[in-house]
mmCIF file of C-alpha atoms in Angstrom:
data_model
loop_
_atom_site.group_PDB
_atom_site.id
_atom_site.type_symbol
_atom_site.label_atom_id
_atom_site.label_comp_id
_atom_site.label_asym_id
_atom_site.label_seq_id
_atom_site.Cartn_x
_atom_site.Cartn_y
_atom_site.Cartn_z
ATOM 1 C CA UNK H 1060 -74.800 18.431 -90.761
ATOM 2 C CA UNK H 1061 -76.757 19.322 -94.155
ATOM 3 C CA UNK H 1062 -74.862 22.882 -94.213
ATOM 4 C CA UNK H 1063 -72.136 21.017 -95.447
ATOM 5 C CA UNK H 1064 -71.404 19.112 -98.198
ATOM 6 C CA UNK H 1065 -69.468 15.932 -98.098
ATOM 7 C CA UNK H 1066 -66.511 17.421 -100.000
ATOM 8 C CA UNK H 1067 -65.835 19.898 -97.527
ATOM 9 C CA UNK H 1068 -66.127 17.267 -94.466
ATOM 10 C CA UNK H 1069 -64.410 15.272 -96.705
ATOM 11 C CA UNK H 1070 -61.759 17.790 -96.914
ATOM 12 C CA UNK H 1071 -61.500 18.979 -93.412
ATOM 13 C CA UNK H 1072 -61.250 15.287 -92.057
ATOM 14 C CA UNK H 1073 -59.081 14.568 -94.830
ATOM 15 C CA UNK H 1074 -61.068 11.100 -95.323
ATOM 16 C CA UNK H 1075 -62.418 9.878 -98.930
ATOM 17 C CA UNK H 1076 -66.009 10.868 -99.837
ATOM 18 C CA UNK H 1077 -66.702 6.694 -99.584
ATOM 19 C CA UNK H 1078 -66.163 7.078 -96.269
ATOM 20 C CA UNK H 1079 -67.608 10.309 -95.317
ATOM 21 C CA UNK H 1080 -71.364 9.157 -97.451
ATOM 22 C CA UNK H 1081 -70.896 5.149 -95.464
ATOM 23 C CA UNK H 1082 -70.787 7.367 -91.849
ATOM 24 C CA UNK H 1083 -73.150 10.003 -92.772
ATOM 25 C CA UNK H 1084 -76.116 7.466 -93.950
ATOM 26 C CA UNK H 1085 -74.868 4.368 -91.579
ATOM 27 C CA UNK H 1086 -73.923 2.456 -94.552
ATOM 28 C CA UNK H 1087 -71.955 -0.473 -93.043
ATOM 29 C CA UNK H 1088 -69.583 -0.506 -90.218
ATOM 30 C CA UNK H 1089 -67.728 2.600 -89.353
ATOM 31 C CA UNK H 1090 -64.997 2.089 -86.880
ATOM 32 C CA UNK H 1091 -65.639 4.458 -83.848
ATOM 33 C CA UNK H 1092 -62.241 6.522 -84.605
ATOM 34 C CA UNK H 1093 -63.363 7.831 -87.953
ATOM 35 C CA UNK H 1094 -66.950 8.245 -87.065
ATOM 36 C CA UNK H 1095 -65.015 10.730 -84.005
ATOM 37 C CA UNK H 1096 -62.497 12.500 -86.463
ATOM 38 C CA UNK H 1097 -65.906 13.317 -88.869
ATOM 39 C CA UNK H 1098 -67.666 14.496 -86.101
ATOM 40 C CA UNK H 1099 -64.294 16.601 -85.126
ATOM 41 C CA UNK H 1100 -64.422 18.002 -88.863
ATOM 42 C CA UNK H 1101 -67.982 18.741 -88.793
ATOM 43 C CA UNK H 1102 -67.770 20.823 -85.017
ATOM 44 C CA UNK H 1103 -64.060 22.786 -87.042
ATOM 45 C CA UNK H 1104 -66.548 23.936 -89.921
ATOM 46 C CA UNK H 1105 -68.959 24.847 -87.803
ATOM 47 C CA UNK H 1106 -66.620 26.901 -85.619
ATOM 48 C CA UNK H 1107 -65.377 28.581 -88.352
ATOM 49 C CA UNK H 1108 -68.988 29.228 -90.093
ATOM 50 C CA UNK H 1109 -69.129 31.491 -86.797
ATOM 51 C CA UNK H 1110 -66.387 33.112 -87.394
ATOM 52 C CA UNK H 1111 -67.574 34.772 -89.889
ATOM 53 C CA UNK H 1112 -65.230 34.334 -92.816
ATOM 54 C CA UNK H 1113 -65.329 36.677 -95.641
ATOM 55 C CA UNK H 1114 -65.699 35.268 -99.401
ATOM 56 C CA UNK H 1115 -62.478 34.690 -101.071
ATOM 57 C CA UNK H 1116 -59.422 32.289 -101.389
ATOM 58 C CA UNK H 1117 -59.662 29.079 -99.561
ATOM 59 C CA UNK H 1118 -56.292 28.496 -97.867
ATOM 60 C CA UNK H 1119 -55.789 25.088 -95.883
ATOM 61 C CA UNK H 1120 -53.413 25.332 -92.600
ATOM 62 C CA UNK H 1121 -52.656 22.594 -90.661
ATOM 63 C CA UNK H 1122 -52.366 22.716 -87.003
ATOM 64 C CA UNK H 1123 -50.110 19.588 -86.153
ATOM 65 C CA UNK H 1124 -49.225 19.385 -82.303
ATOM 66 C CA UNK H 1125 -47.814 16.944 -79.552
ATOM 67 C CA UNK H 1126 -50.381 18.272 -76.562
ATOM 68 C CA UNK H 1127 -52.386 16.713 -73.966
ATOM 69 C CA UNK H 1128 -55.686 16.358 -74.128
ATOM 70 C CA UNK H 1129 -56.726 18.992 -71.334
ATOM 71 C CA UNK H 1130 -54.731 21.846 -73.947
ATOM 72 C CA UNK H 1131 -56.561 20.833 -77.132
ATOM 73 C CA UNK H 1132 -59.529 23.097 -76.483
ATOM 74 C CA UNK H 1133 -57.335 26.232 -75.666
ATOM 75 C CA UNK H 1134 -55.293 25.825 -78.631
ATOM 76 C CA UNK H 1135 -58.576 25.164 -80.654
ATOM 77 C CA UNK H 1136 -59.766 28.171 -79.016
ATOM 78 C CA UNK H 1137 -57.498 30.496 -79.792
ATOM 79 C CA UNK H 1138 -57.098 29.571 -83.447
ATOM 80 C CA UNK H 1139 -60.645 29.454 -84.469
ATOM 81 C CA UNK H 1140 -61.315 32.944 -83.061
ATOM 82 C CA UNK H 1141 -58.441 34.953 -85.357
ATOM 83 C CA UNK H 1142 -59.528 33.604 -88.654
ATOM 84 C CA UNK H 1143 -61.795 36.609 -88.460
ATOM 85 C CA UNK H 1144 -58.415 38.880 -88.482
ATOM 86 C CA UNK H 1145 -57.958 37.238 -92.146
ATOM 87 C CA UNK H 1146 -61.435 38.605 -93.514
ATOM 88 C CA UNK H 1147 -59.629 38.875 -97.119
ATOM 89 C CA UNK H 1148 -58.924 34.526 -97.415
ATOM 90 C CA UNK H 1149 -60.641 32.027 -96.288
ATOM 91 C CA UNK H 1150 -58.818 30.146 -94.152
ATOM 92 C CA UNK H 1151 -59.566 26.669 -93.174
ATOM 93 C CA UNK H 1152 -57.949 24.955 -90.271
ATOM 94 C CA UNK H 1153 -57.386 21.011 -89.976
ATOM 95 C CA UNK H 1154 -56.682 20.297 -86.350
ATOM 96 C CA UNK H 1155 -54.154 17.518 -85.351
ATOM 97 C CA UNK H 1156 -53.879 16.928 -81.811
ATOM 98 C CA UNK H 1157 -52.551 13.706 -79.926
ATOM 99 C CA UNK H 1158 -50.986 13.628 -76.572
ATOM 100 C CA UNK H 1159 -48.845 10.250 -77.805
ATOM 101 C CA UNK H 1160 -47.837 11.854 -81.372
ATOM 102 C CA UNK H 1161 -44.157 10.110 -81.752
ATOM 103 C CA UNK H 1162 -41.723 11.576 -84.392
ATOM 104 C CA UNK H 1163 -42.315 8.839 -86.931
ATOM 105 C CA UNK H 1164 -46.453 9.981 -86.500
ATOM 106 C CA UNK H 1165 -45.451 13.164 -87.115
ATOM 107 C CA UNK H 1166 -43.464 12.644 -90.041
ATOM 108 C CA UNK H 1167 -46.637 10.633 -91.635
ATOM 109 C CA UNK H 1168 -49.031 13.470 -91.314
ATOM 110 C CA UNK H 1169 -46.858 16.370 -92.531
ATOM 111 C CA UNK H 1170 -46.095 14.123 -95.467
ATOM 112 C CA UNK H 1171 -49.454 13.347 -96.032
ATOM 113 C CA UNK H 1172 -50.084 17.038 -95.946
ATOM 114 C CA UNK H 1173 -47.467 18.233 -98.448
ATOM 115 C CA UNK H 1174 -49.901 18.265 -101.826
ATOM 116 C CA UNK H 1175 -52.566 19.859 -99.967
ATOM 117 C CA UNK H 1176 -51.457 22.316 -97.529
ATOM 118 C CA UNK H 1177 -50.517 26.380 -97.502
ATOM 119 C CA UNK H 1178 -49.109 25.947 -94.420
ATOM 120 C CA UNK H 1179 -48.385 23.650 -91.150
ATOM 121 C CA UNK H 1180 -48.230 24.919 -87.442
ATOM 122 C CA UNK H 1181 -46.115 22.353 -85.278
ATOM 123 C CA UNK H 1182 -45.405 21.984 -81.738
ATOM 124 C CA UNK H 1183 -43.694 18.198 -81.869
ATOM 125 C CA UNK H 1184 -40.287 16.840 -79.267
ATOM 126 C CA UNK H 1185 -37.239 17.594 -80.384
ATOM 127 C CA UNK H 1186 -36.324 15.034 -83.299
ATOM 128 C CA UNK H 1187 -33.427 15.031 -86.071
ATOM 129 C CA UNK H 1188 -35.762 12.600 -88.032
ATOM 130 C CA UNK H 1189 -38.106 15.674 -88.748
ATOM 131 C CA UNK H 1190 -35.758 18.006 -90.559
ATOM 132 C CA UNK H 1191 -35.332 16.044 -93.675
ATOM 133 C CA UNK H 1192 -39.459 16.376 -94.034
ATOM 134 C CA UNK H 1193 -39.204 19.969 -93.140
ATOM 135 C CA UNK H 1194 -36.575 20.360 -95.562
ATOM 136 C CA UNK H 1195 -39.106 18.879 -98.036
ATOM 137 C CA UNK H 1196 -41.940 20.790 -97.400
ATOM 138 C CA UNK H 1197 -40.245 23.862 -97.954
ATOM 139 C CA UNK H 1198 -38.952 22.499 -101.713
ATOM 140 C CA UNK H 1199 -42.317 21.892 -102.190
ATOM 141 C CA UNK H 1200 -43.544 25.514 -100.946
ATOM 142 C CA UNK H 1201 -45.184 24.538 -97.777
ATOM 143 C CA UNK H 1202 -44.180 26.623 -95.010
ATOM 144 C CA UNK H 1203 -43.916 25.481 -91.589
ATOM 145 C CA UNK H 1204 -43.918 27.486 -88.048
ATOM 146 C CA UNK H 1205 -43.479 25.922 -84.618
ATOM 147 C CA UNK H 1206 -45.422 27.297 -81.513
ATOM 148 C CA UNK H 1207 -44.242 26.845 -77.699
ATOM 149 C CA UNK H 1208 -41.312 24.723 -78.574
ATOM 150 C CA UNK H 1209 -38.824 24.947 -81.650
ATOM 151 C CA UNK H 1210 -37.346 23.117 -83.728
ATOM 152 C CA UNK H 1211 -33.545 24.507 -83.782
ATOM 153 C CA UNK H 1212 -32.006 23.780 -87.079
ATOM 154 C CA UNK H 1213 -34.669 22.833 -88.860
ATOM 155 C CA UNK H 1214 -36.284 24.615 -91.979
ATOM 156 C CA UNK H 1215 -39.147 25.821 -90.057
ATOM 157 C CA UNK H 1216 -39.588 29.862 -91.029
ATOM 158 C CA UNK H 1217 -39.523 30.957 -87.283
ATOM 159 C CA UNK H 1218 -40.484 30.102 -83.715
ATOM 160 C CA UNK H 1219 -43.607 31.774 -82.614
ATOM 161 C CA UNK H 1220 -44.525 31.966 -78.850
ATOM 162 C CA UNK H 1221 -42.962 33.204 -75.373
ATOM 163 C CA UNK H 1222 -39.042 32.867 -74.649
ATOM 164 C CA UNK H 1223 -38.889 29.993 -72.323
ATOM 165 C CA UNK H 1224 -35.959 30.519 -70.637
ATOM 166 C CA UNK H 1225 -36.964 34.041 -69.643
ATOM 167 C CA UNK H 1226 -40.334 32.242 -68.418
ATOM 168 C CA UNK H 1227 -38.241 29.918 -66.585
ATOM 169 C CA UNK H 1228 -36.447 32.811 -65.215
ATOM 170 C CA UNK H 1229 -39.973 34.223 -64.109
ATOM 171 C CA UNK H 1230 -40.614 31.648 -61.891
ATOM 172 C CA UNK H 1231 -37.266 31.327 -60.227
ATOM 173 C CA UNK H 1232 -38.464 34.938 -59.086
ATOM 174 C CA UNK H 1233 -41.506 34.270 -57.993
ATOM 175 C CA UNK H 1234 -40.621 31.142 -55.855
ATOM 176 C CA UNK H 1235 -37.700 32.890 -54.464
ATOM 177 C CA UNK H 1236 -39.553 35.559 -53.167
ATOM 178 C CA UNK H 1237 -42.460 32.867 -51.757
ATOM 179 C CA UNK H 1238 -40.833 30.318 -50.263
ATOM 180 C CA UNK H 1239 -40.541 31.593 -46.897
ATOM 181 C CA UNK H 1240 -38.581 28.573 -45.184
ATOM 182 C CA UNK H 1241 -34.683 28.790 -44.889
ATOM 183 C CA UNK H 1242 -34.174 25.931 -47.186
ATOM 184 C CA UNK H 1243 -36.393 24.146 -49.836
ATOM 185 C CA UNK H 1244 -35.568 21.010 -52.017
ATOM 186 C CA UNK H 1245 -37.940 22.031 -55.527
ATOM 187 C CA UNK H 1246 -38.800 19.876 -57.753
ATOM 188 C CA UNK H 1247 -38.650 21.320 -61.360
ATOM 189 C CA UNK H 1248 -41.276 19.012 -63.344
ATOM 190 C CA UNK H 1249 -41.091 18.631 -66.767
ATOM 191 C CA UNK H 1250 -43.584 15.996 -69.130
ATOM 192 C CA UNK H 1251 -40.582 15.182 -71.695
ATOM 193 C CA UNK H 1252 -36.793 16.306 -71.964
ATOM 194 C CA UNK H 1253 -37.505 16.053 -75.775
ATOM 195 C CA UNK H 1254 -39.211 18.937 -75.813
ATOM 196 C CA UNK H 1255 -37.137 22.236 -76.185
ATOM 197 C CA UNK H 1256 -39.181 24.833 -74.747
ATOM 198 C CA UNK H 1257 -39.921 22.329 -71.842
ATOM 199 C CA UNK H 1258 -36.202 22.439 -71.843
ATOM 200 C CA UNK H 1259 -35.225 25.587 -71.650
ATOM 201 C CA UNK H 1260 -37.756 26.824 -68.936
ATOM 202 C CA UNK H 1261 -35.632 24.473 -67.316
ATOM 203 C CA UNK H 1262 -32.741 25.901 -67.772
ATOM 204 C CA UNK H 1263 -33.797 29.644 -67.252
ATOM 205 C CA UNK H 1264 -35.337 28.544 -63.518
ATOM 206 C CA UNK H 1265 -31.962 26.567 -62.411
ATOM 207 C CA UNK H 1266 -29.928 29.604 -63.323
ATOM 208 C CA UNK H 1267 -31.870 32.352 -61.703
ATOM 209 C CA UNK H 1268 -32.856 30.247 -58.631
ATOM 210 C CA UNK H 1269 -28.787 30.099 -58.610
ATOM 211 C CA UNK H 1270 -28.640 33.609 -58.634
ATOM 212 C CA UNK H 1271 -31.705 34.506 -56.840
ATOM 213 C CA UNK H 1272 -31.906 31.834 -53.431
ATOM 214 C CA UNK H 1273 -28.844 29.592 -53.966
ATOM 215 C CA UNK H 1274 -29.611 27.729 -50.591
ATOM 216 C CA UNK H 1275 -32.857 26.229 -52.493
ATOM 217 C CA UNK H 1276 -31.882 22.857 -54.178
ATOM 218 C CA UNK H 1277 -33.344 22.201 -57.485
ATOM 219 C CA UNK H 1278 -33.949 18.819 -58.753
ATOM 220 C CA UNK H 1279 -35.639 18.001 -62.060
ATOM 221 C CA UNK H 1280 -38.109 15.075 -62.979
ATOM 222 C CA UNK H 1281 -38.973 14.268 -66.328
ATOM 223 C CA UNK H 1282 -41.508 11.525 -67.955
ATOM 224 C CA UNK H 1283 -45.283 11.648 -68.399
ATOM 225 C CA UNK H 1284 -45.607 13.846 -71.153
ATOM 226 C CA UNK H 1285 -47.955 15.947 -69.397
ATOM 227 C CA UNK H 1286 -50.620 13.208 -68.608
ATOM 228 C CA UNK H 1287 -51.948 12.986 -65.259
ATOM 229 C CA UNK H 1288 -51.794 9.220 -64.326
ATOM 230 C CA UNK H 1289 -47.947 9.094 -65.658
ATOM 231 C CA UNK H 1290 -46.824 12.324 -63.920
ATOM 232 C CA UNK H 1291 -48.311 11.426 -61.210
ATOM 233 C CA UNK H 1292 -46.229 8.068 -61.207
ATOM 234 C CA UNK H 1293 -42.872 9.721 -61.868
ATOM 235 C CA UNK H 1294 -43.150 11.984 -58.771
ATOM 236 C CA UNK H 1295 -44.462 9.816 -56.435
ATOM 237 C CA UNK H 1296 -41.342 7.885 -57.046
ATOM 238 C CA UNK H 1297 -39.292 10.940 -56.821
ATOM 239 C CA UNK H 1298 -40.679 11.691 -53.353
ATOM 240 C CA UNK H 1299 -40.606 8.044 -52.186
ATOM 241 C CA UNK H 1300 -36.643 8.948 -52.623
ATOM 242 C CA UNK H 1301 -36.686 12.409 -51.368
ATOM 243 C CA UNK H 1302 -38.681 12.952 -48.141
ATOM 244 C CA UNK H 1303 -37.752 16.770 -48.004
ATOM 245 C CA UNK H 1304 -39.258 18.112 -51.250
ATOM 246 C CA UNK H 1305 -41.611 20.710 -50.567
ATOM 247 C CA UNK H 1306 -42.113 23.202 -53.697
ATOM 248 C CA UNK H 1307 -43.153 22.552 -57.194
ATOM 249 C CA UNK H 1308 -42.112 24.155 -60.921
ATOM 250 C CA UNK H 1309 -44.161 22.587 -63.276
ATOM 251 C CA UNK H 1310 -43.319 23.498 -67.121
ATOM 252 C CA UNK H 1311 -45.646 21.341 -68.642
ATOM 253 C CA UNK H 1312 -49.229 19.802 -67.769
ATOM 254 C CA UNK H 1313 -50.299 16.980 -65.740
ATOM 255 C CA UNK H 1314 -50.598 19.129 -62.469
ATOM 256 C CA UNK H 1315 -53.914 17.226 -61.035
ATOM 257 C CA UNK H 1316 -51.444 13.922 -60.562
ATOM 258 C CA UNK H 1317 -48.629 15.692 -59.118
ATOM 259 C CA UNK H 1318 -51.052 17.293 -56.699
ATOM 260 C CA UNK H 1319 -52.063 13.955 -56.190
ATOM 261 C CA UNK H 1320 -48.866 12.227 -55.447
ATOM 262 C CA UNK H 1321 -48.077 14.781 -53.029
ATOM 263 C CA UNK H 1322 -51.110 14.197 -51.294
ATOM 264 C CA UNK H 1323 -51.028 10.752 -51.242
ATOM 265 C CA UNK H 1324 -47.620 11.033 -49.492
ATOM 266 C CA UNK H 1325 -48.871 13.508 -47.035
ATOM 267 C CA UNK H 1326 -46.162 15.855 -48.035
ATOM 268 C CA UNK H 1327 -46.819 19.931 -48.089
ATOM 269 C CA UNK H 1328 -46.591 22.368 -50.922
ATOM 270 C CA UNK H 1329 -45.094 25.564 -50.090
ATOM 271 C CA UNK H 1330 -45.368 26.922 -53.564
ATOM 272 C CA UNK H 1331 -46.735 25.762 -56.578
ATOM 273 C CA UNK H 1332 -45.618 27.497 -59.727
ATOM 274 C CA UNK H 1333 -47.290 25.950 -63.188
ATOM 275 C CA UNK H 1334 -47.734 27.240 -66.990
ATOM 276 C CA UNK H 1335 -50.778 27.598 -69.568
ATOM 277 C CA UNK H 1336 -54.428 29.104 -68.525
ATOM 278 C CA UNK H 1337 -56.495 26.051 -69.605
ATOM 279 C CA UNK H 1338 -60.063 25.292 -67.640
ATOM 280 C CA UNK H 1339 -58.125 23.063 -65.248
ATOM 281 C CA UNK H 1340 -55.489 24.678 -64.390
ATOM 282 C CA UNK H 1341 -58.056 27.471 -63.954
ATOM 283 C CA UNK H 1342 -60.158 25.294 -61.402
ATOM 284 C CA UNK H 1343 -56.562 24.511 -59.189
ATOM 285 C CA UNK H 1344 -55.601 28.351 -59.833
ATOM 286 C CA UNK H 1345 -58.516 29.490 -57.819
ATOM 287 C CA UNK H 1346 -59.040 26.711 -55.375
ATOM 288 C CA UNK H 1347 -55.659 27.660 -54.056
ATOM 289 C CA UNK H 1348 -53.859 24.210 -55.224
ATOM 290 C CA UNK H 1349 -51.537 26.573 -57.837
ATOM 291 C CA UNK H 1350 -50.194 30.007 -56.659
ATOM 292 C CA UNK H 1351 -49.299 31.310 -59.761
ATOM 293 C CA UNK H 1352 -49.539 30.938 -63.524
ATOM 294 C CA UNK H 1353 -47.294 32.137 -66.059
ATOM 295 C CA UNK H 1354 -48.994 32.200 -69.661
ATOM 296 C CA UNK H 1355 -48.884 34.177 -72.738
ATOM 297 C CA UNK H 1356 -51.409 35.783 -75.662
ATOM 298 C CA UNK H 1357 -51.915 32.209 -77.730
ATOM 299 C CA UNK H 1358 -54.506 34.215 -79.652
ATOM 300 C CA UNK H 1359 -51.492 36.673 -80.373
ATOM 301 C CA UNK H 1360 -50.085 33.395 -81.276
ATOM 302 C CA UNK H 1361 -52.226 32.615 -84.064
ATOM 303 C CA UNK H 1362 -52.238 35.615 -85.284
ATOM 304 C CA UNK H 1363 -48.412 36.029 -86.269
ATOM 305 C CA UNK H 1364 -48.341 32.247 -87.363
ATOM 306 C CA UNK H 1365 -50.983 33.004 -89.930
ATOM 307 C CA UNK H 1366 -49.610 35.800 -91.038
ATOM 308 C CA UNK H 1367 -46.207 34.270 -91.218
ATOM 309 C CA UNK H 1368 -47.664 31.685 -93.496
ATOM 310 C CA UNK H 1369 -49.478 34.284 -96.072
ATOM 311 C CA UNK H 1370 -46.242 36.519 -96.200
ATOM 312 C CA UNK H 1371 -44.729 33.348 -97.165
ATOM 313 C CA UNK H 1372 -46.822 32.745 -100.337
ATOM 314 C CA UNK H 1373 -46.858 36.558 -101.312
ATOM 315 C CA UNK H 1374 -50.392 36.931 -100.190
ATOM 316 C CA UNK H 1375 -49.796 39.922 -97.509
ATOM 317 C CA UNK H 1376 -46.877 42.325 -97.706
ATOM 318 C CA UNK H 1377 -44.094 41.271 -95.565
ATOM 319 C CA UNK H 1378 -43.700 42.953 -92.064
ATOM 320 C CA UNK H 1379 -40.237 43.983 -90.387
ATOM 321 C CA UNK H 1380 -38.907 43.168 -88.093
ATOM 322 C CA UNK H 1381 -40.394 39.434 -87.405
ATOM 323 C CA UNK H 1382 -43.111 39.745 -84.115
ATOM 324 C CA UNK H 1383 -40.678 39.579 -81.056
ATOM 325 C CA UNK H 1384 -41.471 36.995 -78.720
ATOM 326 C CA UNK H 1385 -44.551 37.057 -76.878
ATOM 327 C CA UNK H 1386 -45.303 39.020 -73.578
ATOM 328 C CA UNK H 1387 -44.818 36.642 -70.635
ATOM 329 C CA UNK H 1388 -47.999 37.158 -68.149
ATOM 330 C CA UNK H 1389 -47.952 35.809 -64.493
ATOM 331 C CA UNK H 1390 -51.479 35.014 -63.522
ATOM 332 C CA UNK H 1391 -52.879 34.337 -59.643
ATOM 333 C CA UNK H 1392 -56.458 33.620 -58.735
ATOM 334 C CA UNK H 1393 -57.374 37.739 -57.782
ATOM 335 C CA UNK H 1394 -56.144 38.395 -61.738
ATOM 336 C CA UNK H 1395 -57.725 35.875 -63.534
ATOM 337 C CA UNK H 1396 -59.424 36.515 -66.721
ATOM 338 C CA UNK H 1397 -60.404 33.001 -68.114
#
């Protein structure tokens, strides 16, 4: 902990120095939430200490995003290891990850971010109540960018991530072409209909699964926002209703409690079709729970949100045409890298 001072924990935590020098020397009674988001700030500096950043402007960007818990290190990941791509600034990330973050929470932190911020990266449900704030924050020169779901309409700069319908689209193909039974009931799961990009992977695998095996019926259940004891309540009830279902499109997370709820039912899987390369969906990848992946570059990600935020404030030249979306990947367990 001595490498750093406590204005920079102070800083990365955003917490006052009081606080920060109570913690630090066990000065009275720290409640176990801010002794955990110190500890948080202190393991961010240190992962960007490794990465090597280059003397030079410090530039704070704020990585605000509705995600479960089993994402966070991914995300963190992926982040953390392009600062290096930035050698010229030195960039300094504040993570903000809650799998509960409500639109109201949301609109809190990017306020409390407006002074102090050169930049926000959001992935947040669908909400009217966040486009006055984003319409703020852009007055006030803080640019914002939304990853893996959009905002439509808002003043965020640009959406940065994988077109979901054409992901959706991806695994209408696949299942098609694996489901090898005459006719399948498939249930498309999704953690939140708030979410667009949720949404519109949706969307893209009821149209082609139209096109592709119309004799497949498609039935969609929503709630649980990607945690595993809630999605695995929603489709146990869903199969307490519908004895025939027998394939799974999951667009969001929460796939260890849909696994379980089938299993608990006794029902079979004849294909199992999921999103995001995280450790466990890794683990049910290659112990044959999963068939198939689909997953994009999030380190590719990072990269063109960054430097989406420094063309904003003059600070790199600006780069035509705007990154297309990113390349969709489809992932089994004889390709995996991760």
């Amino acid at each position: 902990m001595a490498r750093f001072t406590h204005k920079q924990i102070s800083a990365q935590s955003g917490l006052s120095l009081a606080t920060i020098d109570r913690a630090l020397h066990q000065r009275g009674n720290v409640h176990p939430r801010t002794q955990h988001r110190i500890q948080q700030a202190i393991a961010d500096l240190e992962l960007m200490q490794k990465a090597g950043l280059a003397r030079g402007r410090t530039l704070y960007f704020d990585v605000i995003m509705h995600i479960p818990d089993r994402f966070q290190p991914l995300i963190r990941e992926a982040f953390t290891r392009q600062i290096a791509s930035f050698a010229a600034f030195r960039l300094q990330l504040r993570f903000h990850f809650n799998a509960h973050l409500t639109a109201e929470a949301i609109n809190q932190l990017l306020n409390r971010k407006a002074f102090h911020s050169h930049g926000i990266i959001l992935k947040a449900a669908c909400s009217d109540e966040l486009n006055p704030t984003l319409e703020s924050l852009l007055r006030q020169r803080v640019p914002v960018v939304t990853m893996m779901s959009d905002l439509p309409g808002s003043a965020r700069l640009r959406y940065i991530g994988m077109d979901n319908v054409d992901a959706g689209k991806v695994a209408a193909f696949l299942m098609s072409r694996w489901l090898r039974v005459s006719r399948s009931h498939i249930i498309a799961v999704t953690g939140s209909r708030d979410f667009i990009g949720e949404q519109e992977r949706i969307q893209g695998f009821q149209r082609e699964m139209r096109q592709f095996a119309p004799q497949h019926q498609v039935s969609v259940v929503a709630g649980g926002y990607g945690i595993d004891a809630q999605m695995h309540q929603s489709v146990t009830q869903f199969l307490r209703q519908h004895p025939d279902v027998d394939a799974v499109y999951t667009v969001g997370g929460g796939n260890p409690g849909i696994l379980r709820a089938f299993a608990e039912e006794k029902r079979q899987i004849n294909a199992f079709i999921g999103h995001d390369l995280d450790q466990e969906n890794c683990a049910l990848l290659q112990a044959g729970k999963i068939d198939a992946l689909i997953e994009h570059n999030l380190q590719l990600d990072a990269l063109h949100a960054f430097r989406t935020l420094l063309e904003f404030h003059a600070f790199l030249p600006a780069t035509a045409p705007v990154a297309p979306y990113s390349k969709i990947n489809i992932i089994t367990r004889y390709n995996m890298t991760a």
